[in-house]
């Protein structure tokens, strides 16, 4: 099976702009999570989607939003970009097992966003 | 916020030596996972150990889990230059309602050829 793919891989934006990142999960995986990685804060959870519904959300401002489509592909959007939003954004997918038990998450290569 | 702290933050060894990384966490968990990340790329899943397991092996990897001490260790035996990467532990606590992986701060491993 093909792995998790993310587009674009690199992005440069300026403050105040908005950005949309895309993630295609492994075929058959219905759960998609997003993480932000920065040198200062490390890896932090943004949100998780399952069957087009947001199931869990991290502690990020409302400028960060996401959605999931019927084919499980997911997008995240950041509006009014700030310098501190510069980060590696990682998407992960996993199989959702009945009962909610979480199993291995498979990560994509990430999108590196630079805000100038 | 980060659940775990990893120790050491950085480790430099010679090829062929063993590398041991430790992870401590704060709350109860269902499982603990170890990931590798090469130079700012995506995370690669290495191994998962459940809360009712104490030790697990996968190739050159050995993971231990001590839930009473809330700690885990990752041992890489006979290290190779290709093992140079950052290693992260991540805890999963789905039955507490916290459905996201919580990552440690990572250990940067440098294996000298």
PDB file of C-alpha atoms in Angstrom:
ATOM      1  CA  UNK A   1       0.000   0.000   0.000  1.00  0.00           C
ATOM      2  CA  UNK A   2       1.112   3.515  -0.612  1.00  0.00           C
ATOM      3  CA  UNK A   3       2.050   5.464   2.483  1.00  0.00           C
ATOM      4  CA  UNK A   4       0.639   8.700   3.799  1.00  0.00           C
ATOM      5  CA  UNK A   5       1.223  11.519   1.360  1.00  0.00           C
ATOM      6  CA  UNK A   6       1.261  15.222   2.074  1.00  0.00           C
ATOM      7  CA  UNK A   7       1.247  18.170  -0.275  1.00  0.00           C
ATOM      8  CA  UNK A   8       2.905  20.494  -0.702  1.00  0.00           C
ATOM      9  CA  UNK A   9       6.212  19.443   0.835  1.00  0.00           C
ATOM     10  CA  UNK A  10       7.500  23.000   1.238  1.00  0.00           C
ATOM     11  CA  UNK A  11       5.699  26.291   1.458  1.00  0.00           C
ATOM     12  CA  UNK A  12       6.708  29.893   2.014  1.00  0.00           C
ATOM     13  CA  UNK A  13       4.081  32.414   3.059  1.00  0.00           C
ATOM     14  CA  UNK A  14       4.032  35.883   4.545  1.00  0.00           C
ATOM     15  CA  UNK A  15       2.397  37.043   7.749  1.00  0.00           C
ATOM     16  CA  UNK A  16      -1.330  37.541   7.468  1.00  0.00           C
ATOM     17  CA  UNK A  17      -1.799  35.091   4.618  1.00  0.00           C
ATOM     18  CA  UNK A  18      -3.613  31.801   4.912  1.00  0.00           C
ATOM     19  CA  UNK A  19      -2.482  28.341   3.925  1.00  0.00           C
ATOM     20  CA  UNK A  20      -4.074  24.991   3.184  1.00  0.00           C
ATOM     21  CA  UNK A  21      -2.197  21.723   3.583  1.00  0.00           C
ATOM     22  CA  UNK A  22      -3.367  18.391   2.259  1.00  0.00           C
ATOM     23  CA  UNK A  23      -3.006  14.831   3.488  1.00  0.00           C
ATOM     24  CA  UNK A  24      -3.968  11.549   1.852  1.00  0.00           C
ATOM     25  CA  UNK A  25      -4.055   8.647   4.308  1.00  0.00           C
ATOM     26  CA  UNK A  26      -3.126   5.057   3.700  1.00  0.00           C
ATOM     27  CA  UNK A  27      -5.855   3.327   1.768  1.00  0.00           C
ATOM     28  CA  UNK A  28      -8.468   2.000   4.170  1.00  0.00           C
ATOM     29  CA  UNK A  29      -7.454   4.193   7.070  1.00  0.00           C
ATOM     30  CA  UNK A  30     -10.305   6.389   8.193  1.00  0.00           C
ATOM     31  CA  UNK A  31      -8.584   8.302  10.983  1.00  0.00           C
ATOM     32  CA  UNK A  32      -6.313  11.244  10.172  1.00  0.00           C
ATOM     33  CA  UNK A  33      -4.423  13.289  12.738  1.00  0.00           C
ATOM     34  CA  UNK A  34      -2.377  16.444  12.372  1.00  0.00           C
ATOM     35  CA  UNK A  35       0.663  17.445  14.418  1.00  0.00           C
ATOM     36  CA  UNK A  36       2.846  20.522  14.497  1.00  0.00           C
ATOM     37  CA  UNK A  37       6.567  20.185  15.133  1.00  0.00           C
ATOM     38  CA  UNK A  38       8.723  23.137  16.129  1.00  0.00           C
ATOM     39  CA  UNK A  39      12.174  23.260  17.749  1.00  0.00           C
ATOM     40  CA  UNK A  40      10.773  25.030  20.777  1.00  0.00           C
ATOM     41  CA  UNK A  41       7.537  23.161  21.445  1.00  0.00           C
ATOM     42  CA  UNK A  42       8.344  19.792  19.917  1.00  0.00           C
ATOM     43  CA  UNK A  43       5.562  17.637  18.511  1.00  0.00           C
ATOM     44  CA  UNK A  44       2.112  18.872  19.410  1.00  0.00           C
ATOM     45  CA  UNK A  45      -1.261  17.450  18.487  1.00  0.00           C
ATOM     46  CA  UNK A  46      -3.565  19.663  16.428  1.00  0.00           C
ATOM     47  CA  UNK A  47      -6.667  17.582  15.718  1.00  0.00           C
ATOM     48  CA  UNK A  48      -7.963  14.209  14.625  1.00  0.00           C
ATOM     49  CA  UNK A  49     -10.686  13.390  12.134  1.00  0.00           C
ATOM     50  CA  UNK A  50     -12.626  10.212  11.647  1.00  0.00           C
ATOM     51  CA  UNK A  51     -15.404   9.721   9.138  1.00  0.00           C
ATOM     52  CA  UNK A  52     -15.452  13.433   8.326  1.00  0.00           C
ATOM     53  CA  UNK A  53     -15.938  14.383  11.983  1.00  0.00           C
ATOM     54  CA  UNK A  54     -13.429  16.055  14.242  1.00  0.00           C
ATOM     55  CA  UNK A  55     -12.972  13.656  17.151  1.00  0.00           C
ATOM     56  CA  UNK A  56     -10.335  15.439  19.184  1.00  0.00           C
ATOM     57  CA  UNK A  57      -8.674  18.822  19.198  1.00  0.00           C
ATOM     58  CA  UNK A  58      -5.418  20.052  20.677  1.00  0.00           C
ATOM     59  CA  UNK A  59      -4.723  23.349  22.345  1.00  0.00           C
ATOM     60  CA  UNK A  60      -4.351  25.579  19.315  1.00  0.00           C
ATOM     61  CA  UNK A  61      -6.139  28.838  18.450  1.00  0.00           C
ATOM     62  CA  UNK A  62      -9.125  28.901  16.146  1.00  0.00           C
ATOM     63  CA  UNK A  63      -6.915  30.054  13.282  1.00  0.00           C
ATOM     64  CA  UNK A  64      -6.078  26.388  12.892  1.00  0.00           C
ATOM     65  CA  UNK A  65      -8.863  24.372  11.351  1.00  0.00           C
ATOM     66  CA  UNK A  66      -9.296  21.189   9.404  1.00  0.00           C
ATOM     67  CA  UNK A  67     -11.689  18.991   7.596  1.00  0.00           C
ATOM     68  CA  UNK A  68     -11.951  15.506   6.231  1.00  0.00           C
ATOM     69  CA  UNK A  69     -13.586  14.383   3.036  1.00  0.00           C
ATOM     70  CA  UNK A  70     -15.625  11.272   2.314  1.00  0.00           C
ATOM     71  CA  UNK A  71     -12.559   9.577   0.814  1.00  0.00           C
ATOM     72  CA  UNK A  72     -10.713  10.183   4.139  1.00  0.00           C
ATOM     73  CA  UNK A  73      -8.395  12.772   2.625  1.00  0.00           C
ATOM     74  CA  UNK A  74      -7.882  15.655   5.004  1.00  0.00           C
ATOM     75  CA  UNK A  75      -6.928  19.293   4.791  1.00  0.00           C
ATOM     76  CA  UNK A  76      -5.812  21.703   7.435  1.00  0.00           C
ATOM     77  CA  UNK A  77      -6.015  25.441   7.131  1.00  0.00           C
ATOM     78  CA  UNK A  78      -4.186  28.142   8.995  1.00  0.00           C
ATOM     79  CA  UNK A  79      -5.533  31.652   8.619  1.00  0.00           C
ATOM     80  CA  UNK A  80      -3.826  34.936   9.414  1.00  0.00           C
ATOM     81  CA  UNK A  81      -0.405  33.358   9.556  1.00  0.00           C
ATOM     82  CA  UNK A  82       2.041  34.404  12.241  1.00  0.00           C
ATOM     83  CA  UNK A  83       5.813  33.987  12.312  1.00  0.00           C
ATOM     84  CA  UNK A  84       5.408  31.388  15.055  1.00  0.00           C
ATOM     85  CA  UNK A  85       3.406  29.166  12.726  1.00  0.00           C
ATOM     86  CA  UNK A  86       6.609  28.261  10.916  1.00  0.00           C
ATOM     87  CA  UNK A  87       6.885  24.546  11.528  1.00  0.00           C
ATOM     88  CA  UNK A  88       6.839  21.064  10.113  1.00  0.00           C
ATOM     89  CA  UNK A  89       3.225  19.921   9.872  1.00  0.00           C
ATOM     90  CA  UNK A  90       2.818  16.181  10.040  1.00  0.00           C
ATOM     91  CA  UNK A  91      -0.197  14.145   9.124  1.00  0.00           C
ATOM     92  CA  UNK A  92      -0.770  10.605  10.365  1.00  0.00           C
ATOM     93  CA  UNK A  93      -3.339   7.974   9.560  1.00  0.00           C
ATOM     94  CA  UNK A  94      -4.397   4.841  11.356  1.00  0.00           C
ATOM     95  CA  UNK A  95      -6.875   2.052  11.323  1.00  0.00           C
ATOM     96  CA  UNK A  96      -9.787   2.594  13.667  1.00  0.00           C
ATOM     97  CA  UNK A  97     -10.552  -0.560  15.603  1.00  0.00           C
ATOM     98  CA  UNK A  98     -13.964  -1.202  17.103  1.00  0.00           C
ATOM     99  CA  UNK A  99     -14.054  -0.094  20.705  1.00  0.00           C
ATOM    100  CA  UNK A 100     -11.851   2.891  19.996  1.00  0.00           C
ATOM    101  CA  UNK A 101      -8.555   1.221  20.723  1.00  0.00           C
ATOM    102  CA  UNK A 102      -5.795   3.188  19.154  1.00  0.00           C
ATOM    103  CA  UNK A 103      -3.165   1.435  17.130  1.00  0.00           C
ATOM    104  CA  UNK A 104      -0.076   2.458  15.238  1.00  0.00           C
ATOM    105  CA  UNK A 105      -0.131   5.809  13.519  1.00  0.00           C
ATOM    106  CA  UNK A 106       1.647   6.073  10.191  1.00  0.00           C
ATOM    107  CA  UNK A 107       3.116   9.456   9.437  1.00  0.00           C
ATOM    108  CA  UNK A 108       3.582  11.289   6.188  1.00  0.00           C
ATOM    109  CA  UNK A 109       6.772  13.146   5.238  1.00  0.00           C
ATOM    110  CA  UNK A 110       5.367  16.454   6.434  1.00  0.00           C
ATOM    111  CA  UNK A 111       4.900  19.920   4.992  1.00  0.00           C
ATOM    112  CA  UNK A 112       7.511  22.441   6.007  1.00  0.00           C
ATOM    113  CA  UNK A 113       5.933  25.866   6.297  1.00  0.00           C
ATOM    114  CA  UNK A 114       8.000  29.007   6.549  1.00  0.00           C
ATOM    115  CA  UNK A 115       6.232  32.233   7.432  1.00  0.00           C
ATOM    116  CA  UNK A 116       8.136  35.423   6.605  1.00  0.00           C
TER     117      UNK A 116
ATOM    118  CA  UNK B   1       2.015  19.966  26.286  1.00  0.00           C
ATOM    119  CA  UNK B   2       4.478  17.109  26.213  1.00  0.00           C
ATOM    120  CA  UNK B   3       3.821  14.051  28.294  1.00  0.00           C
ATOM    121  CA  UNK B   4       7.300  12.710  28.418  1.00  0.00           C
ATOM    122  CA  UNK B   5      10.840  13.638  28.872  1.00  0.00           C
ATOM    123  CA  UNK B   6      13.581  11.756  27.138  1.00  0.00           C
ATOM    124  CA  UNK B   7      17.024  11.179  28.395  1.00  0.00           C
ATOM    125  CA  UNK B   8      19.607  11.874  27.182  1.00  0.00           C
ATOM    126  CA  UNK B   9      18.753  14.754  24.871  1.00  0.00           C
ATOM    127  CA  UNK B  10      21.713  13.818  22.696  1.00  0.00           C
ATOM    128  CA  UNK B  11      23.859  10.714  22.407  1.00  0.00           C
ATOM    129  CA  UNK B  12      26.973  10.102  20.335  1.00  0.00           C
ATOM    130  CA  UNK B  13      28.396   6.591  19.985  1.00  0.00           C
ATOM    131  CA  UNK B  14      30.619   4.564  17.682  1.00  0.00           C
ATOM    132  CA  UNK B  15      29.267   2.123  15.150  1.00  0.00           C
ATOM    133  CA  UNK B  16      28.802  -1.289  16.711  1.00  0.00           C
ATOM    134  CA  UNK B  17      28.057   0.053  20.181  1.00  0.00           C
ATOM    135  CA  UNK B  18      24.683  -0.154  21.863  1.00  0.00           C
ATOM    136  CA  UNK B  19      22.512   2.922  22.335  1.00  0.00           C
ATOM    137  CA  UNK B  20      20.050   3.278  25.191  1.00  0.00           C
ATOM    138  CA  UNK B  21      17.409   5.984  25.385  1.00  0.00           C
ATOM    139  CA  UNK B  22      14.995   6.534  28.236  1.00  0.00           C
ATOM    140  CA  UNK B  23      11.541   8.020  28.345  1.00  0.00           C
ATOM    141  CA  UNK B  24       9.502   9.074  31.344  1.00  0.00           C
ATOM    142  CA  UNK B  25       5.839   9.999  31.289  1.00  0.00           C
ATOM    143  CA  UNK B  26       3.356  11.429  33.726  1.00  0.00           C
ATOM    144  CA  UNK B  27      -0.072   9.816  33.425  1.00  0.00           C
ATOM    145  CA  UNK B  28      -1.450   6.329  32.949  1.00  0.00           C
ATOM    146  CA  UNK B  29      -1.245   4.921  29.449  1.00  0.00           C
ATOM    147  CA  UNK B  30      -2.601   2.187  27.200  1.00  0.00           C
ATOM    148  CA  UNK B  31       0.515   1.823  25.143  1.00  0.00           C
ATOM    149  CA  UNK B  32       3.823   3.495  24.459  1.00  0.00           C
ATOM    150  CA  UNK B  33       5.354   3.792  21.027  1.00  0.00           C
ATOM    151  CA  UNK B  34       8.792   4.675  19.747  1.00  0.00           C
ATOM    152  CA  UNK B  35       9.360   6.600  16.536  1.00  0.00           C
ATOM    153  CA  UNK B  36      12.418   7.590  14.560  1.00  0.00           C
ATOM    154  CA  UNK B  37      12.792  10.822  12.615  1.00  0.00           C
ATOM    155  CA  UNK B  38      15.551  11.481  10.129  1.00  0.00           C
ATOM    156  CA  UNK B  39      16.593  15.102   9.794  1.00  0.00           C
ATOM    157  CA  UNK B  40      13.249  16.900   9.881  1.00  0.00           C
ATOM    158  CA  UNK B  41      11.362  14.319   7.873  1.00  0.00           C
ATOM    159  CA  UNK B  42       8.313  12.271   8.794  1.00  0.00           C
ATOM    160  CA  UNK B  43       8.179   9.923  11.735  1.00  0.00           C
ATOM    161  CA  UNK B  44       8.779   6.217  11.254  1.00  0.00           C
ATOM    162  CA  UNK B  45       7.074   3.869  13.689  1.00  0.00           C
ATOM    163  CA  UNK B  46       9.532   1.488  15.351  1.00  0.00           C
ATOM    164  CA  UNK B  47       7.723  -0.459  18.024  1.00  0.00           C
ATOM    165  CA  UNK B  48       4.638  -0.418  20.224  1.00  0.00           C
ATOM    166  CA  UNK B  49       4.491  -1.844  23.724  1.00  0.00           C
ATOM    167  CA  UNK B  50       1.210  -2.207  25.570  1.00  0.00           C
ATOM    168  CA  UNK B  51       0.721  -1.299  29.199  1.00  0.00           C
ATOM    169  CA  UNK B  52       0.463  -4.965  30.209  1.00  0.00           C
ATOM    170  CA  UNK B  53       3.765  -5.833  28.538  1.00  0.00           C
ATOM    171  CA  UNK B  54       7.160  -5.416  30.141  1.00  0.00           C
ATOM    172  CA  UNK B  55       9.545  -6.077  27.279  1.00  0.00           C
ATOM    173  CA  UNK B  56       9.392  -6.335  23.531  1.00  0.00           C
ATOM    174  CA  UNK B  57      11.919  -7.066  20.809  1.00  0.00           C
ATOM    175  CA  UNK B  58      12.032  -6.209  17.139  1.00  0.00           C
ATOM    176  CA  UNK B  59      15.241  -6.945  15.270  1.00  0.00           C
ATOM    177  CA  UNK B  60      17.984  -4.905  16.910  1.00  0.00           C
ATOM    178  CA  UNK B  61      15.472  -3.022  19.040  1.00  0.00           C
ATOM    179  CA  UNK B  62      14.552  -3.868  22.599  1.00  0.00           C
ATOM    180  CA  UNK B  63      11.945  -1.873  24.480  1.00  0.00           C
ATOM    181  CA  UNK B  64      11.096  -2.125  28.144  1.00  0.00           C
ATOM    182  CA  UNK B  65       8.190  -0.597  29.997  1.00  0.00           C
ATOM    183  CA  UNK B  66       7.850  -0.054  33.728  1.00  0.00           C
ATOM    184  CA  UNK B  67       4.402   1.315  34.434  1.00  0.00           C
ATOM    185  CA  UNK B  68       5.081   1.594  38.165  1.00  0.00           C
ATOM    186  CA  UNK B  69       7.903   4.024  37.422  1.00  0.00           C
ATOM    187  CA  UNK B  70       6.177   5.467  34.364  1.00  0.00           C
ATOM    188  CA  UNK B  71       9.243   4.923  32.263  1.00  0.00           C
ATOM    189  CA  UNK B  72      10.401   3.129  29.154  1.00  0.00           C
ATOM    190  CA  UNK B  73      13.722   2.469  27.520  1.00  0.00           C
ATOM    191  CA  UNK B  74      14.746   1.803  23.946  1.00  0.00           C
ATOM    192  CA  UNK B  75      17.914  -0.176  23.312  1.00  0.00           C
ATOM    193  CA  UNK B  76      19.438  -0.310  19.851  1.00  0.00           C
ATOM    194  CA  UNK B  77      22.075  -3.011  19.659  1.00  0.00           C
ATOM    195  CA  UNK B  78      25.056  -3.071  17.303  1.00  0.00           C
ATOM    196  CA  UNK B  79      24.291   0.420  16.056  1.00  0.00           C
ATOM    197  CA  UNK B  80      24.977   1.506  12.499  1.00  0.00           C
ATOM    198  CA  UNK B  81      25.622   4.902  10.946  1.00  0.00           C
ATOM    199  CA  UNK B  82      22.152   4.630   9.381  1.00  0.00           C
ATOM    200  CA  UNK B  83      20.643   4.672  12.892  1.00  0.00           C
ATOM    201  CA  UNK B  84      21.611   8.332  13.185  1.00  0.00           C
ATOM    202  CA  UNK B  85      18.307  10.093  13.797  1.00  0.00           C
ATOM    203  CA  UNK B  86      16.083  11.553  16.489  1.00  0.00           C
ATOM    204  CA  UNK B  87      14.078   9.085  18.524  1.00  0.00           C
ATOM    205  CA  UNK B  88      10.780   9.938  20.179  1.00  0.00           C
ATOM    206  CA  UNK B  89       8.578   8.100  22.601  1.00  0.00           C
ATOM    207  CA  UNK B  90       4.856   8.686  22.402  1.00  0.00           C
ATOM    208  CA  UNK B  91       2.169   7.646  24.825  1.00  0.00           C
ATOM    209  CA  UNK B  92      -1.354   6.643  23.964  1.00  0.00           C
ATOM    210  CA  UNK B  93      -4.107   6.827  26.545  1.00  0.00           C
ATOM    211  CA  UNK B  94      -7.258   6.282  24.557  1.00  0.00           C
ATOM    212  CA  UNK B  95      -9.367   4.921  27.376  1.00  0.00           C
ATOM    213  CA  UNK B  96      -8.954   8.137  29.347  1.00  0.00           C
ATOM    214  CA  UNK B  97     -10.526  10.048  26.521  1.00  0.00           C
ATOM    215  CA  UNK B  98      -7.220  11.479  25.432  1.00  0.00           C
ATOM    216  CA  UNK B  99      -7.048  10.160  21.910  1.00  0.00           C
ATOM    217  CA  UNK B 100      -3.929  11.871  20.674  1.00  0.00           C
ATOM    218  CA  UNK B 101      -0.395  10.622  20.872  1.00  0.00           C
ATOM    219  CA  UNK B 102       1.634  12.669  23.336  1.00  0.00           C
ATOM    220  CA  UNK B 103       5.280  12.889  22.366  1.00  0.00           C
ATOM    221  CA  UNK B 104       8.415  13.233  24.393  1.00  0.00           C
ATOM    222  CA  UNK B 105      11.091  15.757  23.602  1.00  0.00           C
ATOM    223  CA  UNK B 106      13.271  13.273  21.748  1.00  0.00           C
ATOM    224  CA  UNK B 107      16.818  11.963  21.850  1.00  0.00           C
ATOM    225  CA  UNK B 108      19.180  12.881  19.047  1.00  0.00           C
ATOM    226  CA  UNK B 109      21.407   9.893  18.292  1.00  0.00           C
ATOM    227  CA  UNK B 110      24.628  10.272  16.331  1.00  0.00           C
ATOM    228  CA  UNK B 111      26.388   7.064  15.305  1.00  0.00           C
ATOM    229  CA  UNK B 112      29.948   7.664  14.198  1.00  0.00           C
ATOM    230  CA  UNK B 113      31.204   5.325  11.448  1.00  0.00           C
TER     231      UNK B 113
END
